[in-house]
XYZ file of C-alpha atoms in Angstrom:
90
model
C 180.192 64.891 147.364
C 179.527 66.880 150.151
C 183.679 67.259 150.556
C 183.601 68.986 147.388
C 181.316 71.389 148.065
C 182.704 72.701 151.386
C 186.479 72.823 149.405
C 185.039 75.389 146.905
C 182.794 77.351 148.988
C 186.419 77.416 151.431
C 188.213 78.232 148.475
C 185.429 80.956 147.307
C 185.630 82.286 150.882
C 189.099 82.890 151.183
C 189.575 84.433 148.251
C 187.026 86.807 148.885
C 188.825 87.807 152.003
C 191.894 88.102 150.232
C 190.142 90.557 147.824
C 188.561 92.153 150.137
C 191.464 92.662 152.627
C 194.160 93.552 150.192
C 193.548 97.295 149.621
C 193.327 98.370 153.246
C 196.010 96.254 153.864
C 198.516 97.378 151.043
C 197.259 100.944 151.642
C 198.751 100.458 155.156
C 201.636 98.721 154.136
C 202.635 101.429 151.870
C 202.030 104.432 154.192
C 203.971 102.590 157.146
C 207.210 102.041 154.497
C 206.945 105.559 153.670
C 206.590 107.016 157.653
C 209.545 104.413 158.355
C 211.406 105.634 155.750
C 211.053 109.376 156.617
C 211.377 108.216 160.629
C 214.601 106.950 159.506
C 215.802 110.066 157.660
C 214.832 112.735 160.489
C 215.902 110.595 163.535
C 212.212 111.122 164.635
C 211.254 107.773 166.269
C 207.848 108.608 167.503
C 206.235 105.257 167.224
C 202.619 106.847 167.655
C 203.388 109.138 164.261
C 202.189 106.227 162.003
C 199.021 105.993 163.516
C 197.128 109.071 162.135
C 198.012 108.797 158.610
C 197.888 104.910 158.575
C 194.112 105.329 160.016
C 193.454 108.564 157.408
C 194.585 106.413 154.559
C 192.829 103.058 155.450
C 189.385 105.469 155.895
C 189.941 106.660 152.292
C 190.238 103.600 150.995
C 187.124 102.111 152.857
C 185.319 105.342 151.639
C 187.084 104.413 147.795
C 186.068 100.791 147.690
C 183.609 100.165 150.131
C 180.860 99.588 147.898
C 182.843 97.170 146.145
C 183.713 95.391 148.854
C 180.436 95.114 150.274
C 179.415 94.028 146.458
C 181.817 91.333 146.834
C 181.369 89.684 150.504
C 177.048 89.968 149.836
C 177.749 88.021 146.148
C 179.840 85.317 148.347
C 176.476 85.386 150.707
C 173.736 85.003 148.248
C 176.063 82.288 146.045
C 176.328 80.122 149.734
C 173.167 80.859 150.153
C 171.859 79.441 146.754
C 174.671 76.547 147.244
C 172.440 74.831 150.083
C 169.169 73.355 148.322
C 172.324 71.312 146.492
C 174.147 70.262 149.834
C 170.973 69.408 152.068
C 169.507 67.659 148.998
C 172.538 64.790 148.694
């Protein structure tokens, strides 16, 4: 029985991590790909060129989606805390 709770909590935690990290990782991937194509076309091979646009894009996504990310993580924490009596009672 406790194994079922642990598996459910683990599954829910992993899904929340994926859901929260996806926007940041996807925007970073897209910006990196665009800059890489630009560097290939123009033959500019400066490694630090991708840092600033990626950083700015990630900060914008954090500003836009930060509330939703915090809500998702706090919902997970509340759900885990609410399950503690069920786990301890068994």
